[in-house]
mmCIF file of C-alpha atoms and ligand atoms in Angstrom:
data_model
loop_
_atom_site.group_PDB
_atom_site.id
_atom_site.type_symbol
_atom_site.label_atom_id
_atom_site.label_comp_id
_atom_site.label_asym_id
_atom_site.label_seq_id
_atom_site.Cartn_x
_atom_site.Cartn_y
_atom_site.Cartn_z
ATOM 1 C CA MET F 1 0.000 0.000 0.000
ATOM 2 C CA GLY F 2 1.982 2.983 -1.265
ATOM 3 C CA ASN F 3 1.052 6.633 -1.389
ATOM 4 C CA ALA F 4 1.493 6.917 -5.148
ATOM 5 C CA VAL F 5 -1.408 8.865 -6.631
ATOM 6 C CA LYS F 6 -3.703 6.531 -8.538
ATOM 7 C CA VAL F 7 -6.583 8.950 -8.944
ATOM 8 C CA PRO F 8 -5.880 12.689 -8.635
ATOM 9 C CA PHE F 9 -8.596 15.049 -7.415
ATOM 10 C CA LEU F 10 -8.415 16.768 -10.777
ATOM 11 C CA ASP F 11 -5.994 16.766 -13.724
ATOM 12 C CA LEU F 12 -5.285 20.283 -14.986
ATOM 13 C CA ALA F 13 -2.000 19.259 -16.609
ATOM 14 C CA GLY F 14 -3.835 16.607 -18.616
ATOM 15 C CA GLN F 15 -6.417 19.157 -19.693
ATOM 16 C CA TYR F 16 -3.625 21.498 -20.820
ATOM 17 C CA ARG F 17 -1.906 18.783 -22.884
ATOM 18 C CA ALA F 18 -5.120 18.187 -24.786
ATOM 19 C CA LEU F 19 -5.466 21.895 -25.678
ATOM 20 C CA GLU F 20 -1.799 22.879 -25.814
ATOM 21 C CA GLY F 21 -1.623 23.927 -29.488
ATOM 22 C CA GLU F 22 -4.698 26.144 -29.362
ATOM 23 C CA ILE F 23 -3.756 27.688 -26.042
ATOM 24 C CA THR F 24 -0.166 28.540 -26.963
ATOM 25 C CA GLU F 25 -1.383 30.147 -30.160
ATOM 26 C CA ALA F 26 -3.983 32.235 -28.289
ATOM 27 C CA ILE F 27 -1.445 33.339 -25.672
ATOM 28 C CA GLY F 28 1.120 34.112 -28.380
ATOM 29 C CA LYS F 29 -1.326 36.467 -30.046
ATOM 30 C CA VAL F 30 -1.883 38.418 -26.818
ATOM 31 C CA CYS F 31 1.865 38.698 -26.263
ATOM 32 C CA SER F 32 2.734 39.735 -29.797
ATOM 33 C CA GLN F 33 0.079 42.460 -29.725
ATOM 34 C CA ALA F 34 0.846 43.369 -26.073
ATOM 35 C CA HIS F 35 -2.813 43.368 -24.980
ATOM 36 C CA PHE F 36 -1.877 42.484 -21.431
ATOM 37 C CA ILE F 37 -4.666 44.062 -19.382
ATOM 38 C CA LEU F 38 -8.291 44.231 -20.592
ATOM 39 C CA GLY F 39 -8.079 44.746 -24.387
ATOM 40 C CA PRO F 40 -9.737 42.882 -27.286
ATOM 41 C CA GLU F 41 -9.297 39.338 -25.914
ATOM 42 C CA VAL F 42 -11.030 40.333 -22.688
ATOM 43 C CA GLN F 43 -13.852 42.054 -24.606
ATOM 44 C CA GLN F 44 -14.309 38.986 -26.788
ATOM 45 C CA PHE F 45 -14.340 36.659 -23.801
ATOM 46 C CA GLU F 46 -16.852 38.872 -21.974
ATOM 47 C CA LYS F 47 -19.186 38.653 -24.986
ATOM 48 C CA ASP F 48 -18.736 34.910 -25.391
ATOM 49 C CA PHE F 49 -19.212 34.190 -21.694
ATOM 50 C CA ALA F 50 -22.360 36.336 -21.569
ATOM 51 C CA ASN F 51 -23.670 34.479 -24.630
ATOM 52 C CA PHE F 52 -22.890 31.124 -23.073
ATOM 53 C CA LEU F 53 -25.024 32.093 -20.093
ATOM 54 C CA GLY F 54 -27.860 33.382 -22.247
ATOM 55 C CA GLY F 55 -27.308 36.874 -23.613
ATOM 56 C CA GLU F 56 -26.488 38.912 -20.529
ATOM 57 C CA PHE F 57 -23.583 41.359 -20.053
ATOM 58 C CA ALA F 58 -20.309 40.345 -18.439
ATOM 59 C CA ALA F 59 -17.257 42.155 -17.080
ATOM 60 C CA GLY F 60 -13.950 40.393 -16.422
ATOM 61 C CA VAL F 61 -12.347 41.034 -13.044
ATOM 62 C CA ALA F 62 -9.323 39.768 -11.114
ATOM 63 C CA SER F 63 -10.985 36.990 -9.069
ATOM 64 C CA GLY F 64 -14.260 35.523 -7.866
ATOM 65 C CA THR F 65 -13.772 37.228 -4.517
ATOM 66 C CA ASP F 66 -13.419 40.600 -6.239
ATOM 67 C CA ALA F 67 -16.438 39.849 -8.442
ATOM 68 C CA LEU F 68 -18.596 39.488 -5.307
ATOM 69 C CA ALA F 69 -17.106 42.507 -3.530
ATOM 70 C CA LEU F 70 -17.474 44.729 -6.623
ATOM 71 C CA ALA F 71 -21.084 43.614 -7.145
ATOM 72 C CA LEU F 72 -21.895 44.600 -3.552
ATOM 73 C CA ARG F 73 -20.122 47.943 -3.956
ATOM 74 C CA ALA F 74 -22.012 48.555 -7.208
ATOM 75 C CA LEU F 75 -25.264 48.144 -5.241
ATOM 76 C CA ASN F 76 -23.941 50.805 -2.830
ATOM 77 C CA ILE F 77 -23.825 48.283 -0.005
ATOM 78 C CA GLY F 78 -21.461 49.325 2.753
ATOM 79 C CA SER F 79 -21.081 50.159 6.384
ATOM 80 C CA GLY F 80 -24.134 49.348 8.507
ATOM 81 C CA ASP F 81 -25.636 47.050 5.885
ATOM 82 C CA GLU F 82 -26.135 43.308 6.306
ATOM 83 C CA VAL F 83 -25.826 40.598 3.676
ATOM 84 C CA LEU F 84 -27.307 37.100 4.137
ATOM 85 C CA VAL F 85 -24.707 34.460 3.237
ATOM 86 C CA PRO F 86 -24.950 30.666 3.674
ATOM 87 C CA ALA F 87 -22.717 29.369 6.494
ATOM 88 C CA ASN F 88 -21.873 26.323 4.345
ATOM 89 C CA SER F 89 -19.676 27.930 1.698
ATOM 90 C CA PHE F 90 -16.094 28.721 0.815
ATOM 91 C CA ILE F 91 -14.716 31.518 2.963
ATOM 92 C CA ALA F 92 -14.667 34.008 0.044
ATOM 93 C CA SER F 93 -18.476 34.391 0.086
ATOM 94 C CA ALA F 94 -18.308 35.992 3.538
ATOM 95 C CA LEU F 95 -14.945 37.665 2.935
ATOM 96 C CA ALA F 96 -16.334 39.576 -0.057
ATOM 97 C CA VAL F 97 -19.024 41.107 2.169
ATOM 98 C CA LEU F 98 -16.319 42.316 4.576
ATOM 99 C CA LEU F 99 -14.277 43.697 1.666
ATOM 100 C CA ALA F 100 -17.320 45.734 0.636
ATOM 101 C CA GLY F 101 -17.395 47.170 4.177
ATOM 102 C CA SER F 102 -20.580 45.454 5.345
ATOM 103 C CA ARG F 103 -21.564 42.631 7.665
ATOM 104 C CA PRO F 104 -22.079 39.010 6.591
ATOM 105 C CA VAL F 105 -25.034 37.477 8.444
ATOM 106 C CA LEU F 106 -24.685 33.733 8.129
ATOM 107 C CA VAL F 107 -27.645 31.472 7.377
ATOM 108 C CA ASP F 108 -27.879 27.709 7.840
ATOM 109 C CA VAL F 109 -28.449 25.368 4.903
ATOM 110 C CA ASP F 110 -30.971 22.748 3.850
ATOM 111 C CA PRO F 111 -29.757 19.279 4.934
ATOM 112 C CA ARG F 112 -30.910 17.789 1.630
ATOM 113 C CA THR F 113 -29.330 20.229 -0.853
ATOM 114 C CA HIS F 114 -26.643 21.817 1.396
ATOM 115 C CA LEU F 115 -27.788 25.179 -0.057
ATOM 116 C CA ILE F 116 -29.128 28.287 1.706
ATOM 117 C CA ASP F 117 -32.231 27.622 3.835
ATOM 118 C CA LEU F 118 -34.802 30.374 3.317
ATOM 119 C CA GLU F 119 -36.632 29.571 6.555
ATOM 120 C CA ASP F 120 -33.465 30.252 8.491
ATOM 121 C CA ALA F 121 -32.793 33.333 6.327
ATOM 122 C CA GLU F 122 -36.211 34.665 7.378
ATOM 123 C CA ARG F 123 -35.219 34.374 11.052
ATOM 124 C CA ARG F 124 -31.999 36.306 10.460
ATOM 125 C CA LEU F 125 -33.554 39.335 8.736
ATOM 126 C CA THR F 126 -33.142 42.748 10.415
ATOM 127 C CA GLU F 127 -33.880 46.344 9.325
ATOM 128 C CA ARG F 128 -30.312 46.465 8.056
ATOM 129 C CA THR F 129 -30.566 43.435 5.714
ATOM 130 C CA ARG F 130 -30.022 44.676 2.148
ATOM 131 C CA VAL F 131 -28.822 41.697 0.108
ATOM 132 C CA ILE F 132 -29.152 37.921 -0.045
ATOM 133 C CA MET F 133 -26.248 35.954 -1.579
ATOM 134 C CA PRO F 134 -27.282 32.488 -2.776
ATOM 135 C CA VAL F 135 -24.218 30.265 -3.325
ATOM 136 C CA HIS F 136 -24.707 27.597 -6.001
ATOM 137 C CA LEU F 137 -22.473 25.270 -4.012
ATOM 138 C CA TYR F 138 -20.838 22.191 -5.587
ATOM 139 C CA GLY F 139 -22.279 23.345 -8.957
ATOM 140 C CA ARG F 140 -25.920 22.957 -7.957
ATOM 141 C CA CYS F 141 -28.214 25.866 -8.771
ATOM 142 C CA VAL F 142 -30.267 27.184 -5.851
ATOM 143 C CA ASP F 143 -34.078 27.192 -6.334
ATOM 144 C CA MET F 144 -34.066 30.708 -7.783
ATOM 145 C CA THR F 145 -37.869 30.907 -8.003
ATOM 146 C CA ALA F 146 -38.217 30.615 -4.231
ATOM 147 C CA LEU F 147 -35.159 32.773 -3.614
ATOM 148 C CA GLY F 148 -36.394 35.512 -5.964
ATOM 149 C CA GLU F 149 -39.764 35.566 -4.183
ATOM 150 C CA PHE F 150 -38.059 35.765 -0.798
ATOM 151 C CA ALA F 151 -35.878 38.667 -1.971
ATOM 152 C CA ALA F 152 -38.817 40.548 -3.515
ATOM 153 C CA ARG F 153 -40.997 40.060 -0.425
ATOM 154 C CA ASN F 154 -38.260 41.476 1.793
ATOM 155 C CA GLY F 155 -36.982 44.217 -0.515
ATOM 156 C CA LEU F 156 -33.528 42.643 -0.893
ATOM 157 C CA SER F 157 -31.074 42.766 -3.768
ATOM 158 C CA VAL F 158 -29.633 39.453 -4.979
ATOM 159 C CA VAL F 159 -25.933 38.805 -5.617
ATOM 160 C CA GLU F 160 -25.358 35.238 -6.792
ATOM 161 C CA ASP F 161 -22.144 33.438 -5.936
ATOM 162 C CA ALA F 162 -21.857 31.236 -9.024
ATOM 163 C CA ALA F 163 -18.121 30.579 -8.529
ATOM 164 C CA GLN F 164 -18.754 26.812 -8.668
ATOM 165 C CA ALA F 165 -21.645 26.814 -11.114
ATOM 166 C CA HIS F 166 -20.641 27.880 -14.652
ATOM 167 C CA GLY F 167 -23.478 26.554 -16.798
ATOM 168 C CA ALA F 168 -25.715 25.219 -14.007
ATOM 169 C CA LYS F 169 -29.382 26.043 -14.602
ATOM 170 C CA TRP F 170 -32.664 26.573 -12.793
ATOM 171 C CA GLU F 171 -35.727 25.961 -14.993
ATOM 172 C CA GLY F 172 -33.670 26.441 -18.140
ATOM 173 C CA ARG F 173 -31.998 29.675 -17.050
ATOM 174 C CA SER F 174 -28.320 29.912 -16.110
ATOM 175 C CA ALA F 175 -27.038 30.396 -12.576
ATOM 176 C CA GLY F 176 -25.675 33.921 -12.358
ATOM 177 C CA THR F 177 -28.381 35.505 -14.539
ATOM 178 C CA PHE F 178 -31.167 35.762 -11.951
ATOM 179 C CA GLY F 179 -29.786 38.276 -9.487
ATOM 180 C CA ASP F 180 -28.895 41.949 -9.689
ATOM 181 C CA TYR F 181 -25.408 40.553 -10.232
ATOM 182 C CA GLY F 182 -23.996 37.070 -10.818
ATOM 183 C CA CYS F 183 -20.396 36.405 -9.822
ATOM 184 C CA PHE F 184 -17.998 33.832 -11.232
ATOM 185 C CA SER F 185 -14.483 32.662 -10.404
ATOM 186 C CA PHE F 186 -11.978 31.345 -12.939
ATOM 187 C CA TYR F 187 -9.609 29.942 -10.327
ATOM 188 C CA PRO F 188 -7.813 27.103 -12.182
ATOM 189 C CA GLY F 189 -9.715 24.276 -10.474
ATOM 190 C CA LYS F 190 -13.207 25.646 -11.213
ATOM 191 C CA ASN F 191 -15.331 24.148 -14.014
ATOM 192 C CA LEU F 192 -13.996 26.984 -16.214
ATOM 193 C CA GLY F 193 -10.494 27.821 -14.998
ATOM 194 C CA ALA F 194 -7.806 30.281 -16.107
ATOM 195 C CA PHE F 195 -4.015 29.917 -15.789
ATOM 196 C CA GLY F 196 -4.059 32.059 -12.668
ATOM 197 C CA ASP F 197 -6.711 34.099 -10.888
ATOM 198 C CA GLY F 198 -9.676 35.563 -12.720
ATOM 199 C CA GLY F 199 -13.369 36.262 -12.322
ATOM 200 C CA ALA F 200 -16.413 37.835 -13.944
ATOM 201 C CA VAL F 201 -19.510 39.743 -12.952
ATOM 202 C CA VAL F 202 -22.683 39.265 -14.987
ATOM 203 C CA ALA F 203 -25.595 41.694 -15.084
ATOM 204 C CA GLN F 204 -28.880 42.155 -16.919
ATOM 205 C CA SER F 205 -28.381 45.739 -18.110
ATOM 206 C CA GLU F 206 -25.698 47.844 -19.762
ATOM 207 C CA LYS F 207 -26.019 50.343 -16.928
ATOM 208 C CA ALA F 208 -25.461 47.737 -14.193
ATOM 209 C CA ILE F 209 -22.372 46.348 -15.946
ATOM 210 C CA ALA F 210 -20.981 49.847 -16.647
ATOM 211 C CA ARG F 211 -20.776 50.381 -12.887
ATOM 212 C CA ILE F 212 -18.634 47.226 -12.536
ATOM 213 C CA ARG F 213 -16.411 48.314 -15.445
ATOM 214 C CA SER F 214 -15.831 51.632 -13.685
ATOM 215 C CA LEU F 215 -15.228 50.128 -10.224
ATOM 216 C CA ARG F 216 -12.734 47.538 -11.546
ATOM 217 C CA ASN F 217 -10.730 50.289 -13.294
ATOM 218 C CA TYR F 218 -9.989 52.884 -10.562
ATOM 219 C CA GLY F 219 -13.521 54.299 -10.678
ATOM 220 C CA SER F 220 -12.948 55.500 -14.219
ATOM 221 C CA GLU F 221 -14.670 55.106 -17.573
ATOM 222 C CA VAL F 222 -12.634 57.804 -19.297
ATOM 223 C CA LYS F 223 -8.890 57.608 -18.694
ATOM 224 C CA TYR F 224 -7.672 59.901 -15.899
ATOM 225 C CA TYR F 225 -11.221 60.980 -14.910
ATOM 226 C CA HIS F 226 -12.367 59.432 -11.616
ATOM 227 C CA PRO F 227 -15.961 60.189 -10.604
ATOM 228 C CA GLU F 228 -15.683 57.451 -7.930
ATOM 229 C CA VAL F 229 -12.930 55.700 -5.971
ATOM 230 C CA GLY F 230 -13.087 52.157 -7.397
ATOM 231 C CA THR F 231 -10.164 49.735 -7.265
ATOM 232 C CA ASN F 232 -7.823 47.839 -9.586
ATOM 233 C CA SER F 233 -9.386 44.479 -10.395
ATOM 234 C CA ARG F 234 -9.160 43.568 -14.064
ATOM 235 C CA LEU F 235 -8.902 40.414 -16.122
ATOM 236 C CA ASP F 236 -5.622 39.927 -18.029
ATOM 237 C CA GLY F 237 -5.543 39.425 -21.798
ATOM 238 C CA VAL F 238 -3.612 36.157 -21.412
ATOM 239 C CA GLN F 239 -6.233 34.782 -19.019
ATOM 240 C CA ALA F 240 -9.078 35.833 -21.321
ATOM 241 C CA ALA F 241 -7.377 34.129 -24.281
ATOM 242 C CA VAL F 242 -7.035 30.887 -22.299
ATOM 243 C CA LEU F 243 -10.617 31.155 -21.053
ATOM 244 C CA SER F 244 -11.959 31.642 -24.595
ATOM 245 C CA VAL F 245 -10.316 28.408 -25.744
ATOM 246 C CA LYS F 246 -11.691 26.528 -22.724
ATOM 247 C CA LEU F 247 -15.185 28.079 -22.897
ATOM 248 C CA ARG F 248 -15.760 26.239 -26.187
ATOM 249 C CA ARG F 249 -15.441 22.952 -24.254
ATOM 250 C CA LEU F 250 -17.372 23.923 -21.156
ATOM 251 C CA SER F 251 -20.741 22.365 -22.107
ATOM 252 C CA GLU F 252 -19.048 19.136 -23.096
ATOM 253 C CA TRP F 253 -17.006 19.124 -19.853
ATOM 254 C CA ASN F 254 -20.099 19.812 -17.745
ATOM 255 C CA MET F 255 -21.869 16.927 -19.466
ATOM 256 C CA ALA F 256 -18.919 14.635 -18.752
ATOM 257 C CA ARG F 257 -19.073 15.684 -15.085
ATOM 258 C CA SER F 258 -22.816 14.936 -14.944
ATOM 259 C CA ARG F 259 -22.363 11.575 -16.590
ATOM 260 C CA LEU F 260 -19.587 10.607 -14.158
ATOM 261 C CA ALA F 261 -21.691 11.852 -11.222
ATOM 262 C CA GLY F 262 -24.583 9.649 -12.369
ATOM 263 C CA ARG F 263 -22.203 6.718 -12.655
ATOM 264 C CA TYR F 264 -20.901 7.353 -9.107
ATOM 265 C CA THR F 265 -24.436 7.481 -7.754
ATOM 266 C CA ARG F 266 -25.465 4.238 -9.455
ATOM 267 C CA ALA F 267 -22.355 2.393 -8.293
ATOM 268 C CA LEU F 268 -22.359 3.780 -4.758
ATOM 269 C CA SER F 269 -26.081 3.398 -4.015
ATOM 270 C CA PRO F 270 -25.703 -0.080 -2.463
ATOM 271 C CA LEU F 271 -23.115 1.410 -0.070
ATOM 272 C CA ARG F 272 -25.852 3.459 1.591
ATOM 273 C CA GLU F 273 -26.368 0.356 3.738
ATOM 274 C CA LEU F 274 -22.892 0.989 5.116
ATOM 275 C CA GLY F 275 -23.820 4.517 6.161
ATOM 276 C CA LEU F 276 -22.665 6.380 3.046
ATOM 277 C CA GLU F 277 -24.860 9.379 2.129
ATOM 278 C CA LEU F 278 -24.923 10.398 -1.539
ATOM 279 C CA PRO F 279 -25.798 13.756 -3.119
ATOM 280 C CA GLU F 280 -29.316 14.109 -4.418
ATOM 281 C CA MET F 281 -29.380 14.009 -8.233
ATOM 282 C CA PRO F 282 -31.551 16.905 -9.449
ATOM 283 C CA ALA F 283 -32.559 17.486 -13.095
ATOM 284 C CA ALA F 284 -29.502 16.975 -15.280
ATOM 285 C CA GLU F 285 -28.933 20.589 -16.339
ATOM 286 C CA GLN F 286 -29.396 21.982 -12.837
ATOM 287 C CA HIS F 287 -26.165 20.538 -11.454
ATOM 288 C CA VAL F 288 -22.744 20.855 -13.109
ATOM 289 C CA PHE F 289 -20.974 18.813 -10.391
ATOM 290 C CA HIS F 290 -18.023 21.029 -9.633
ATOM 291 C CA ILE F 291 -17.856 18.752 -6.599
ATOM 292 C CA TYR F 292 -19.329 15.313 -5.888
ATOM 293 C CA ALA F 293 -19.802 15.478 -2.116
ATOM 294 C CA VAL F 294 -20.725 12.416 -0.051
ATOM 295 C CA GLN F 295 -21.109 12.032 3.707
ATOM 296 C CA HIS F 296 -20.217 9.458 6.328
ATOM 297 C CA ALA F 297 -20.089 9.578 10.127
ATOM 298 C CA LYS F 298 -16.558 8.088 10.078
ATOM 299 C CA ARG F 299 -15.321 10.481 7.399
ATOM 300 C CA ASP F 300 -11.791 10.913 8.751
ATOM 301 C CA LYS F 301 -11.089 7.174 8.775
ATOM 302 C CA LEU F 302 -12.471 6.770 5.258
ATOM 303 C CA LEU F 303 -10.442 9.704 3.992
ATOM 304 C CA ALA F 304 -7.253 8.245 5.490
ATOM 305 C CA HIS F 305 -8.040 4.940 3.753
ATOM 306 C CA LEU F 306 -8.612 6.675 0.408
ATOM 307 C CA HIS F 307 -5.405 8.707 0.726
ATOM 308 C CA SER F 308 -3.245 5.745 1.702
ATOM 309 C CA ASN F 309 -4.566 3.968 -1.376
ATOM 310 C CA GLY F 310 -3.732 6.791 -3.763
ATOM 311 C CA VAL F 311 -7.205 8.332 -4.092
ATOM 312 C CA GLN F 312 -7.071 12.111 -3.633
ATOM 313 C CA ALA F 313 -10.405 12.845 -1.995
ATOM 314 C CA GLN F 314 -10.811 16.264 -0.297
ATOM 315 C CA ILE F 315 -13.105 18.059 2.149
ATOM 316 C CA HIS F 316 -15.310 21.009 1.143
ATOM 317 C CA TYR F 317 -15.225 22.445 3.805
ATOM 318 C CA PRO F 318 -13.673 21.115 7.028
ATOM 319 C CA ILE F 319 -14.346 24.215 9.185
ATOM 320 C CA PRO F 320 -17.488 26.278 8.635
ATOM 321 C CA ILE F 321 -17.086 30.038 8.213
ATOM 322 C CA HIS F 322 -18.519 30.876 11.658
ATOM 323 C CA LEU F 323 -15.953 28.649 13.415
ATOM 324 C CA GLN F 324 -12.915 30.031 11.571
ATOM 325 C CA GLU F 325 -10.504 31.807 13.914
ATOM 326 C CA GLY F 326 -10.302 34.955 11.804
ATOM 327 C CA TYR F 327 -14.089 35.283 11.749
ATOM 328 C CA ARG F 328 -14.806 34.974 15.480
ATOM 329 C CA PHE F 329 -15.385 38.714 15.685
ATOM 330 C CA LEU F 330 -18.642 38.191 13.769
ATOM 331 C CA GLY F 331 -19.997 36.832 17.061
ATOM 332 C CA PHE F 332 -21.268 33.441 15.941
ATOM 333 C CA GLY F 333 -20.378 30.261 17.833
ATOM 334 C CA GLU F 334 -20.633 26.482 18.005
ATOM 335 C CA GLY F 335 -24.244 25.337 17.703
ATOM 336 C CA ASP F 336 -25.448 28.388 15.739
ATOM 337 C CA PHE F 337 -25.657 26.516 12.406
ATOM 338 C CA PRO F 338 -26.344 22.860 13.256
ATOM 339 C CA VAL F 339 -26.844 21.617 9.676
ATOM 340 C CA THR F 340 -23.650 23.269 8.428
ATOM 341 C CA GLU F 341 -21.734 21.919 11.430
ATOM 342 C CA SER F 342 -22.997 18.384 10.847
ATOM 343 C CA ILE F 343 -22.038 18.576 7.152
ATOM 344 C CA ALA F 344 -18.526 19.832 8.025
ATOM 345 C CA LYS F 345 -17.967 16.789 10.239
ATOM 346 C CA LYS F 346 -19.186 14.231 7.696
ATOM 347 C CA VAL F 347 -18.655 15.582 4.180
ATOM 348 C CA PHE F 348 -15.912 14.645 1.716
ATOM 349 C CA SER F 349 -15.501 15.070 -2.032
ATOM 350 C CA LEU F 350 -14.591 12.265 -4.422
ATOM 351 C CA PRO F 351 -12.331 12.937 -7.411
ATOM 352 C CA LEU F 352 -14.401 14.163 -10.361
ATOM 353 C CA PHE F 353 -13.107 15.909 -13.478
ATOM 354 C CA PRO F 354 -14.097 15.775 -17.151
ATOM 355 C CA GLU F 355 -11.029 13.806 -18.236
ATOM 356 C CA MET F 356 -11.549 11.136 -15.564
ATOM 357 C CA THR F 357 -11.630 7.618 -17.027
ATOM 358 C CA GLU F 358 -14.128 4.957 -15.969
ATOM 359 C CA GLU F 359 -11.149 2.910 -14.823
ATOM 360 C CA GLN F 360 -10.049 5.714 -12.478
ATOM 361 C CA GLN F 361 -13.605 6.060 -11.233
ATOM 362 C CA ASP F 362 -13.840 2.312 -10.596
ATOM 363 C CA THR F 363 -10.657 2.561 -8.503
ATOM 364 C CA VAL F 364 -12.325 5.253 -6.360
ATOM 365 C CA ILE F 365 -15.490 3.186 -6.001
ATOM 366 C CA GLU F 366 -13.621 -0.007 -5.067
ATOM 367 C CA THR F 367 -11.316 1.777 -2.628
ATOM 368 C CA LEU F 368 -14.248 3.478 -0.946
ATOM 369 C CA HIS F 369 -16.106 0.155 -0.738
ATOM 370 C CA GLN F 370 -13.082 -1.524 0.915
ATOM 371 C CA GLY F 371 -12.764 1.390 3.319
ATOM 372 C CA LEU F 372 -16.415 1.102 4.330
ATOM 373 C CA LEU F 373 -16.089 -2.650 4.869
ATOM 374 C CA SER F 374 -12.955 -2.187 7.001
ATOM 375 C CA LEU F 375 -14.949 0.137 9.292
ATOM 376 C CA CYS F 376 -17.182 -2.837 10.125
ATOM 377 C CA ASP F 377 -14.279 -5.130 11.145
HETATM 378 C C1 PLP Q 1 -13.737 29.863 -5.588
HETATM 379 C C2 PLP Q 1 -14.865 30.481 -4.860
HETATM 380 C C3 PLP Q 1 -14.926 31.858 -4.595
HETATM 381 C C4 PLP Q 1 -13.769 32.790 -4.789
HETATM 382 O O1 PLP Q 1 -13.213 32.818 -6.033
HETATM 383 P P1 PLP Q 1 -11.672 33.258 -6.211
HETATM 384 O O2 PLP Q 1 -11.542 33.394 -7.683
HETATM 385 O O3 PLP Q 1 -10.833 32.163 -5.652
HETATM 386 O O4 PLP Q 1 -11.485 34.547 -5.487
HETATM 387 C C5 PLP Q 1 -16.078 32.378 -4.038
HETATM 388 N N1 PLP Q 1 -17.108 31.579 -3.708
HETATM 389 C C6 PLP Q 1 -17.088 30.251 -3.902
HETATM 390 C C7 PLP Q 1 -18.282 29.436 -3.532
HETATM 391 C C8 PLP Q 1 -15.957 29.654 -4.471
HETATM 392 O O5 PLP Q 1 -15.936 28.313 -4.641
#
């Protein structure tokens, strides 16, 4: 039993090899024309990405975190305002609210979907609540009909964290196109990943996106004129060129992820008898399976077994936002978000990436099966 990797968590080098010719050519063009920041490649990618999502406007920014923070700033959210954020998310969802100068109010999640629970959100409303931030976690689109009604009823703006959900849909419409703003990350490991950091904000109107374009570029639309403060958060030409090549494969990659997720669920279903909990499989287009998250009460033992057998499973996320040391000042504590806390103790993510072979997947399934059986010894 060695530690040699048999199944990686994802294989970005393999993905690069398959696209190497196209990508080097696209990068070469940016370099030879010296369009390093914003420029025609970024404009083209913004158009293509908006089209991919269904005809909205997009603005490239420096990261998913910045996308969220800029969207909040564009809504004039700031000091004294509160933003509802699910407790079960990556840290950046809450961090972005702090970067915008306002207060993240965490909300527990639904035990079935692991997504924001609107009943709990209702309990956490105050006069200062201005925005709700649904996170389409693991690549699964939140029920945006219910969320939109909740927001309208309570006079809230909606900023979607779609950092894990490029191409996920709710009733035929793309995640990121429902809210006042939709925010995406192109961190390399996301379903659509750059060769470094990158992000995008999506909006429904030219006016809403113009505000993002100004904020990302020192509060300026005309060079050296600054009607507002803004920041520096732009997408690089090289990243946009890479993203344009990859965007053409995104639908196909998302389908491969869905197919592999379905195959996991079929193969792992009998293991429910051994205490394994599987993700619910919603309508095919709703979930783009950025992550295939399962649960087990003896997660740490299973994970150790997977790792010692060369299967790179991970945990998303081991410590919930409200229990992170740097976030204690928010005033939440143990017991405040029982569903999120239970998930954090039991959840782990199996390797899943578009290039994954059935043979690799079978190795994961067999290793997990062995691990579950050894728990019974
Ligand atoms: C990745 C991620 C972010 C942040 O994106 P970066 O590009 O890494 O800044 C925000 N929210 C969620 C849910 C993410 O997974």
